Amino acid sequence: MTENLENQSQDNLETSLAQVQTLLAKMRLVEELVHKQGGPRQDLVENLVHKQNLAELQRKLEELHPADVAYILEALPLDERRLVWGQVKSERDGEILLEVSDSVRESLIQMMDKAELLAAAESLDTDEIADIAADLPHDVIQELLTSLDAQKRAHLQSALAYPEDTVGALMDFEMVTIRVDVTLEVALRYLRRLGELPDQLDKLFVVDREDAIIGVLPLKRLLTTDPEASVAAVMVEDFIKFHPEDEAQEAAQAFERYDLVMAPVVDAQGRLIGRLTVDAVLDYIRESADADMLSMAGLKEEEDLFSTVWRSAKNRWMWLSINLATAFIASRVIGAFEGSIEKLAALAALMPIIAGIGGNTGNQTIALIVRGLALGQITQANARRLVVKELGVALFNGLLWGSVVGVFAWLLYDNLALGGVMALAMLLNLIVAALAGIFIPMTLERMKRDPAVGSSVLLTFTTDSMGFFIFLGLATVLLL
């Protein structure tokens, strides 16, 4: 059922994108035809047609959710994106800026003047402003701080004070608190008086007179328990809470483990200062997954699909240069055995097999290790057993698939000794790949670096260089 809903939602998104692209193509076609026709009042006609087309586009955008508009903007080239963004009503600018990716948000902000940016930011909550603050010009932030009331200004400064990837950077300030010494009936009357409740609210925070949190009152208990009962008798005193300095990754794991919808955030004295909600955690998980995927592909940062050639090229330079350096090293390994390759040309045809299978095995191991490190499942206590287990897997696969490629080489070149070298090289390189797949990300983690960043590049260098060296070295010693 969930999969069907996801497919339906994606279909709707793609349909909306196609409709907007069709409108844009129609606009270009009609305006070109009108321009070619000429006439005494051509400028007036062109202006009228243009306004009609823009009005139709604006009506279509008004029907869409801000997240859907963000999806469309991300899929449009810069000139069409500028046109569509100009037709979005100003009161929706803030919501859409929140939804688009960082790189696309930067391009949209460049299209806006200071007054538009201030209006968009002022329409958002303080935690939402903090989400886009890094992309806003400094003078806009300063003017925004002066325009907010004292409470919102304090909240915004608090959110901006915490580093990215911490709970403090993700928390919001829409909390509902009650006292411990009131009845449930009083609590219900208080909620009715509020009229509108914050999103993702599944519990009330019970605080004392110093705003220190002493418990939580789940809404289901509030609604199903005798209204004459006291909050003290019904509240839950054993609950999950976070500090603003806690790592967001650990908080995300706690939300998944305990099926949390929201949780309080407290300072060192236990005073309630904010809350963390599941939607903020999901956004963080998605952004982290995207960043890891891009990092493993050798991209320094998220890249706009339609950014300039110069910017896209610069974003890819770092790991391309590293790849180039490692490729030169691997080529020198091959160069050291040029004489062996000249004597037995089959070595040149077979050596990529050893390196390729080793790289595949190492990437499988890296994926498991990076996931285990991210989830906190790998510790000093179990690391030794993990190494032994992965070596066992490499040994088993090396014997099995080494035998397969050995027989293949024997039958293909009618050389039993060459098949034996092939099998032994495969076994040894799979063991090297397993060790590299374990120790490269674990070493990066120990160095306080993201283990997902660069692991695959370093692994490829290791398995290629060692694969060539092992295979050609064995062939030189045993065959030539």
PDB file of N, CA, C and O in Angstrom, residues 187-236:
ATOM      1  N   ALA A 187      -5.802  20.803  31.748  1.00  0.00           N
ATOM      2  CA  ALA A 187      -4.923  20.690  30.589  1.00  0.00           C
ATOM      3  C   ALA A 187      -5.719  20.713  29.289  1.00  0.00           C
ATOM      4  O   ALA A 187      -5.318  21.355  28.311  1.00  0.00           O
ATOM      5  N   LEU A 188      -6.864  20.027  29.251  1.00  0.00           N
ATOM      6  CA  LEU A 188      -7.708  20.011  28.057  1.00  0.00           C
ATOM      7  C   LEU A 188      -8.271  21.393  27.765  1.00  0.00           C
ATOM      8  O   LEU A 188      -8.321  21.817  26.595  1.00  0.00           O
ATOM      9  N   ARG A 189      -8.686  22.128  28.812  1.00  0.00           N
ATOM     10  CA  ARG A 189      -9.187  23.486  28.598  1.00  0.00           C
ATOM     11  C   ARG A 189      -8.085  24.394  28.050  1.00  0.00           C
ATOM     12  O   ARG A 189      -8.327  25.253  27.206  1.00  0.00           O
ATOM     13  N   TYR A 190      -6.877  24.169  28.522  1.00  0.00           N
ATOM     14  CA  TYR A 190      -5.740  24.964  28.044  1.00  0.00           C
ATOM     15  C   TYR A 190      -5.487  24.722  26.553  1.00  0.00           C
ATOM     16  O   TYR A 190      -5.265  25.658  25.785  1.00  0.00           O
ATOM     17  N   LEU A 191      -5.578  23.461  26.134  1.00  0.00           N
ATOM     18  CA  LEU A 191      -5.378  23.142  24.718  1.00  0.00           C
ATOM     19  C   LEU A 191      -6.474  23.761  23.861  1.00  0.00           C
ATOM     20  O   LEU A 191      -6.210  24.247  22.756  1.00  0.00           O
ATOM     21  N   ARG A 192      -7.713  23.729  24.361  1.00  0.00           N
ATOM     22  CA  ARG A 192      -8.802  24.323  23.593  1.00  0.00           C
ATOM     23  C   ARG A 192      -8.598  25.830  23.441  1.00  0.00           C
ATOM     24  O   ARG A 192      -8.908  26.418  22.407  1.00  0.00           O
ATOM     25  N   ARG A 193      -8.067  26.470  24.481  1.00  0.00           N
ATOM     26  CA  ARG A 193      -7.830  27.898  24.427  1.00  0.00           C
ATOM     27  C   ARG A 193      -6.739  28.245  23.414  1.00  0.00           C
ATOM     28  O   ARG A 193      -6.781  29.293  22.778  1.00  0.00           O
ATOM     29  N   LEU A 194      -5.756  27.339  23.274  1.00  0.00           N
ATOM     30  CA  LEU A 194      -4.693  27.576  22.300  1.00  0.00           C
ATOM     31  C   LEU A 194      -5.242  27.603  20.880  1.00  0.00           C
ATOM     32  O   LEU A 194      -4.751  28.330  20.019  1.00  0.00           O
ATOM     33  N   GLY A 195      -6.247  26.796  20.628  1.00  0.00           N
ATOM     34  CA  GLY A 195      -6.882  26.781  19.309  1.00  0.00           C
ATOM     35  C   GLY A 195      -6.113  25.969  18.291  1.00  0.00           C
ATOM     36  O   GLY A 195      -6.614  24.993  17.748  1.00  0.00           O
ATOM     37  N   GLU A 196      -4.875  26.326  18.018  1.00  0.00           N
ATOM     38  CA  GLU A 196      -4.054  25.630  17.024  1.00  0.00           C
ATOM     39  C   GLU A 196      -2.837  25.031  17.714  1.00  0.00           C
ATOM     40  O   GLU A 196      -2.154  25.711  18.490  1.00  0.00           O
ATOM     41  N   LEU A 197      -2.576  23.760  17.435  1.00  0.00           N
ATOM     42  CA  LEU A 197      -1.451  23.065  18.059  1.00  0.00           C
ATOM     43  C   LEU A 197      -0.299  22.912  17.065  1.00  0.00           C
ATOM     44  O   LEU A 197      -0.525  22.842  15.851  1.00  0.00           O
ATOM     45  N   PRO A 198       0.927  22.841  17.551  1.00  0.00           N
ATOM     46  CA  PRO A 198       2.082  22.645  16.664  1.00  0.00           C
ATOM     47  C   PRO A 198       1.984  21.314  15.929  1.00  0.00           C
ATOM     48  O   PRO A 198       1.340  20.366  16.397  1.00  0.00           O
ATOM     49  N   ASP A 199       2.627  21.239  14.780  1.00  0.00           N
ATOM     50  CA  ASP A 199       2.684  19.981  14.034  1.00  0.00           C
ATOM     51  C   ASP A 199       3.497  18.956  14.809  1.00  0.00           C
ATOM     52  O   ASP A 199       4.340  19.288  15.642  1.00  0.00           O
ATOM     53  N   GLN A 200       3.266  17.666  14.484  1.00  0.00           N
ATOM     54  CA  GLN A 200       3.984  16.549  15.103  1.00  0.00           C
ATOM     55  C   GLN A 200       3.908  16.593  16.634  1.00  0.00           C
ATOM     56  O   GLN A 200       4.882  16.299  17.333  1.00  0.00           O
ATOM     57  N   LEU A 201       2.769  16.978  17.169  1.00  0.00           N
ATOM     58  CA  LEU A 201       2.595  17.032  18.620  1.00  0.00           C
ATOM     59  C   LEU A 201       1.930  15.751  19.089  1.00  0.00           C
ATOM     60  O   LEU A 201       0.772  15.502  18.767  1.00  0.00           O
ATOM     61  N   ASP A 202       2.651  14.917  19.819  1.00  0.00           N
ATOM     62  CA  ASP A 202       2.048  13.698  20.369  1.00  0.00           C
ATOM     63  C   ASP A 202       2.142  13.650  21.882  1.00  0.00           C
ATOM     64  O   ASP A 202       1.692  12.697  22.501  1.00  0.00           O
ATOM     65  N   LYS A 203       2.716  14.687  22.486  1.00  0.00           N
ATOM     66  CA  LYS A 203       2.839  14.729  23.941  1.00  0.00           C
ATOM     67  C   LYS A 203       3.006  16.160  24.400  1.00  0.00           C
ATOM     68  O   LYS A 203       3.460  17.031  23.642  1.00  0.00           O
ATOM     69  N   LEU A 204       2.615  16.412  25.644  1.00  0.00           N
ATOM     70  CA  LEU A 204       2.851  17.700  26.281  1.00  0.00           C
ATOM     71  C   LEU A 204       4.036  17.576  27.220  1.00  0.00           C
ATOM     72  O   LEU A 204       4.264  16.514  27.818  1.00  0.00           O
ATOM     73  N   PHE A 205       4.794  18.646  27.375  1.00  0.00           N
ATOM     74  CA  PHE A 205       5.942  18.635  28.270  1.00  0.00           C
ATOM     75  C   PHE A 205       5.517  19.174  29.636  1.00  0.00           C
ATOM     76  O   PHE A 205       4.952  20.275  29.728  1.00  0.00           O
ATOM     77  N   VAL A 206       5.793  18.401  30.661  1.00  0.00           N
ATOM     78  CA  VAL A 206       5.454  18.785  32.032  1.00  0.00           C
ATOM     79  C   VAL A 206       6.675  19.434  32.659  1.00  0.00           C
ATOM     80  O   VAL A 206       7.741  18.812  32.749  1.00  0.00           O
ATOM     81  N   VAL A 207       6.541  20.688  33.097  1.00  0.00           N
ATOM     82  CA  VAL A 207       7.679  21.435  33.635  1.00  0.00           C
ATOM     83  C   VAL A 207       7.341  21.982  35.020  1.00  0.00           C
ATOM     84  O   VAL A 207       6.168  22.126  35.382  1.00  0.00           O
ATOM     85  N   ASP A 208       8.416  22.301  35.790  1.00  0.00           N
ATOM     86  CA  ASP A 208       8.216  22.949  37.079  1.00  0.00           C
ATOM     87  C   ASP A 208       8.276  24.461  36.902  1.00  0.00           C
ATOM     88  O   ASP A 208       8.309  24.973  35.780  1.00  0.00           O
ATOM     89  N   ARG A 209       8.337  25.189  38.007  1.00  0.00           N
ATOM     90  CA  ARG A 209       8.293  26.647  37.919  1.00  0.00           C
ATOM     91  C   ARG A 209       9.575  27.244  37.339  1.00  0.00           C
ATOM     92  O   ARG A 209       9.599  28.400  36.939  1.00  0.00           O
ATOM     93  N   GLU A 210      10.661  26.458  37.307  1.00  0.00           N
ATOM     94  CA  GLU A 210      11.919  26.924  36.700  1.00  0.00           C
ATOM     95  C   GLU A 210      12.061  26.439  35.264  1.00  0.00           C
ATOM     96  O   GLU A 210      13.142  26.493  34.678  1.00  0.00           O
ATOM     97  N   ASP A 211      10.979  25.892  34.690  1.00  0.00           N
ATOM     98  CA  ASP A 211      10.964  25.375  33.320  1.00  0.00           C
ATOM     99  C   ASP A 211      11.845  24.138  33.139  1.00  0.00           C
ATOM    100  O   ASP A 211      12.223  23.801  32.014  1.00  0.00           O
ATOM    101  N   ALA A 212      12.174  23.470  34.226  1.00  0.00           N
ATOM    102  CA  ALA A 212      12.881  22.192  34.129  1.00  0.00           C
ATOM    103  C   ALA A 212      11.860  21.106  33.822  1.00  0.00           C
ATOM    104  O   ALA A 212      10.810  21.018  34.472  1.00  0.00           O
ATOM    105  N   ILE A 213      12.148  20.278  32.826  1.00  0.00           N
ATOM    106  CA  ILE A 213      11.188  19.247  32.431  1.00  0.00           C
ATOM    107  C   ILE A 213      11.258  18.077  33.409  1.00  0.00           C
ATOM    108  O   ILE A 213      12.342  17.590  33.758  1.00  0.00           O
ATOM    109  N   ILE A 214      10.099  17.645  33.875  1.00  0.00           N
ATOM    110  CA  ILE A 214      10.052  16.546  34.841  1.00  0.00           C
ATOM    111  C   ILE A 214       9.253  15.354  34.316  1.00  0.00           C
ATOM    112  O   ILE A 214       9.191  14.305  34.965  1.00  0.00           O
ATOM    113  N   GLY A 215       8.649  15.494  33.164  1.00  0.00           N
ATOM    114  CA  GLY A 215       7.903  14.388  32.591  1.00  0.00           C
ATOM    115  C   GLY A 215       7.233  14.802  31.295  1.00  0.00           C
ATOM    116  O   GLY A 215       7.306  15.963  30.876  1.00  0.00           O
ATOM    117  N   VAL A 216       6.587  13.829  30.648  1.00  0.00           N
ATOM    118  CA  VAL A 216       5.812  14.104  29.440  1.00  0.00           C
ATOM    119  C   VAL A 216       4.437  13.478  29.594  1.00  0.00           C
ATOM    120  O   VAL A 216       4.281  12.440  30.257  1.00  0.00           O
ATOM    121  N   LEU A 217       3.450  14.133  28.993  1.00  0.00           N
ATOM    122  CA  LEU A 217       2.074  13.634  29.044  1.00  0.00           C
ATOM    123  C   LEU A 217       1.635  13.293  27.634  1.00  0.00           C
ATOM    124  O   LEU A 217       1.306  14.185  26.842  1.00  0.00           O
ATOM    125  N   PRO A 218       1.615  11.999  27.260  1.00  0.00           N
ATOM    126  CA  PRO A 218       1.159  11.620  25.908  1.00  0.00           C
ATOM    127  C   PRO A 218      -0.294  12.028  25.695  1.00  0.00           C
ATOM    128  O   PRO A 218      -1.127  11.910  26.604  1.00  0.00           O
ATOM    129  N   LEU A 219      -0.600  12.504  24.494  1.00  0.00           N
ATOM    130  CA  LEU A 219      -1.963  12.952  24.199  1.00  0.00           C
ATOM    131  C   LEU A 219      -2.975  11.818  24.345  1.00  0.00           C
ATOM    132  O   LEU A 219      -4.116  12.046  24.748  1.00  0.00           O
ATOM    133  N   LYS A 220      -2.557  10.585  24.013  1.00  0.00           N
ATOM    134  CA  LYS A 220      -3.524   9.476  24.121  1.00  0.00           C
ATOM    135  C   LYS A 220      -3.914   9.237  25.576  1.00  0.00           C
ATOM    136  O   LYS A 220      -5.063   8.873  25.861  1.00  0.00           O
ATOM    137  N   ARG A 221      -2.977   9.459  26.518  1.00  0.00           N
ATOM    138  CA  ARG A 221      -3.342   9.345  27.932  1.00  0.00           C
ATOM    139  C   ARG A 221      -4.241  10.507  28.353  1.00  0.00           C
ATOM    140  O   ARG A 221      -5.190  10.322  29.136  1.00  0.00           O
ATOM    141  N   LEU A 222      -3.940  11.692  27.831  1.00  0.00           N
ATOM    142  CA  LEU A 222      -4.751  12.859  28.171  1.00  0.00           C
ATOM    143  C   LEU A 222      -6.198  12.667  27.737  1.00  0.00           C
ATOM    144  O   LEU A 222      -7.138  13.073  28.435  1.00  0.00           O
ATOM    145  N   LEU A 223      -6.398  12.034  26.566  1.00  0.00           N
ATOM    146  CA  LEU A 223      -7.743  11.892  26.013  1.00  0.00           C
ATOM    147  C   LEU A 223      -8.506  10.695  26.561  1.00  0.00           C
ATOM    148  O   LEU A 223      -9.736  10.671  26.496  1.00  0.00           O
ATOM    149  N   THR A 224      -7.802   9.703  27.071  1.00  0.00           N
ATOM    150  CA  THR A 224      -8.472   8.459  27.479  1.00  0.00           C
ATOM    151  C   THR A 224      -8.545   8.268  28.990  1.00  0.00           C
ATOM    152  O   THR A 224      -9.175   7.314  29.453  1.00  0.00           O
ATOM    153  N   THR A 225      -7.926   9.157  29.765  1.00  0.00           N
ATOM    154  CA  THR A 225      -7.917   9.020  31.223  1.00  0.00           C
ATOM    155  C   THR A 225      -8.973   9.939  31.831  1.00  0.00           C
ATOM    156  O   THR A 225      -9.345  10.960  31.240  1.00  0.00           O
ATOM    157  N   ASP A 226      -9.452   9.594  33.021  1.00  0.00           N
ATOM    158  CA  ASP A 226     -10.443  10.386  33.751  1.00  0.00           C
ATOM    159  C   ASP A 226      -9.970  11.841  33.860  1.00  0.00           C
ATOM    160  O   ASP A 226      -8.870  12.106  34.354  1.00  0.00           O
ATOM    161  N   PRO A 227     -10.761  12.812  33.395  1.00  0.00           N
ATOM    162  CA  PRO A 227     -10.347  14.225  33.429  1.00  0.00           C
ATOM    163  C   PRO A 227     -10.026  14.731  34.831  1.00  0.00           C
ATOM    164  O   PRO A 227      -9.309  15.722  34.983  1.00  0.00           O
ATOM    165  N   GLU A 228     -10.568  14.066  35.882  1.00  0.00           N
ATOM    166  CA  GLU A 228     -10.304  14.520  37.244  1.00  0.00           C
ATOM    167  C   GLU A 228      -8.926  14.080  37.741  1.00  0.00           C
ATOM    168  O   GLU A 228      -8.456  14.562  38.779  1.00  0.00           O
ATOM    169  N   ALA A 229      -8.272  13.167  37.019  1.00  0.00           N
ATOM    170  CA  ALA A 229      -6.940  12.710  37.440  1.00  0.00           C
ATOM    171  C   ALA A 229      -5.936  13.851  37.275  1.00  0.00           C
ATOM    172  O   ALA A 229      -6.087  14.721  36.422  1.00  0.00           O
ATOM    173  N   SER A 230      -4.904  13.819  38.091  1.00  0.00           N
ATOM    174  CA  SER A 230      -3.878  14.868  38.027  1.00  0.00           C
ATOM    175  C   SER A 230      -2.827  14.515  36.981  1.00  0.00           C
ATOM    176  O   SER A 230      -2.619  13.340  36.654  1.00  0.00           O
ATOM    177  N   VAL A 231      -2.170  15.537  36.476  1.00  0.00           N
ATOM    178  CA  VAL A 231      -1.081  15.322  35.521  1.00  0.00           C
ATOM    179  C   VAL A 231       0.019  14.485  36.158  1.00  0.00           C
ATOM    180  O   VAL A 231       0.608  13.608  35.523  1.00  0.00           O
ATOM    181  N   ALA A 232       0.299  14.730  37.430  1.00  0.00           N
ATOM    182  CA  ALA A 232       1.361  13.991  38.134  1.00  0.00           C
ATOM    183  C   ALA A 232       1.097  12.495  38.131  1.00  0.00           C
ATOM    184  O   ALA A 232       2.036  11.690  38.071  1.00  0.00           O
ATOM    185  N   ALA A 233      -0.184  12.101  38.206  1.00  0.00           N
ATOM    186  CA  ALA A 233      -0.516  10.676  38.275  1.00  0.00           C
ATOM    187  C   ALA A 233      -0.443   9.997  36.914  1.00  0.00           C
ATOM    188  O   ALA A 233      -0.295   8.769  36.839  1.00  0.00           O
ATOM    189  N   VAL A 234      -0.535  10.754  35.840  1.00  0.00           N
ATOM    190  CA  VAL A 234      -0.643  10.172  34.498  1.00  0.00           C
ATOM    191  C   VAL A 234       0.635  10.337  33.680  1.00  0.00           C
ATOM    192  O   VAL A 234       0.912   9.547  32.780  1.00  0.00           O
ATOM    193  N   MET A 235       1.421  11.337  33.987  1.00  0.00           N
ATOM    194  CA  MET A 235       2.594  11.647  33.146  1.00  0.00           C
ATOM    195  C   MET A 235       3.624  10.520  33.168  1.00  0.00           C
ATOM    196  O   MET A 235       3.671   9.698  34.083  1.00  0.00           O
ATOM    197  N   VAL A 236       4.466  10.506  32.143  1.00  0.00           N
ATOM    198  CA  VAL A 236       5.557   9.534  32.015  1.00  0.00           C
ATOM    199  C   VAL A 236       6.854  10.208  32.459  1.00  0.00           C
ATOM    200  O   VAL A 236       7.234  11.255  31.919  1.00  0.00           O
TER     201      VAL A 236
END
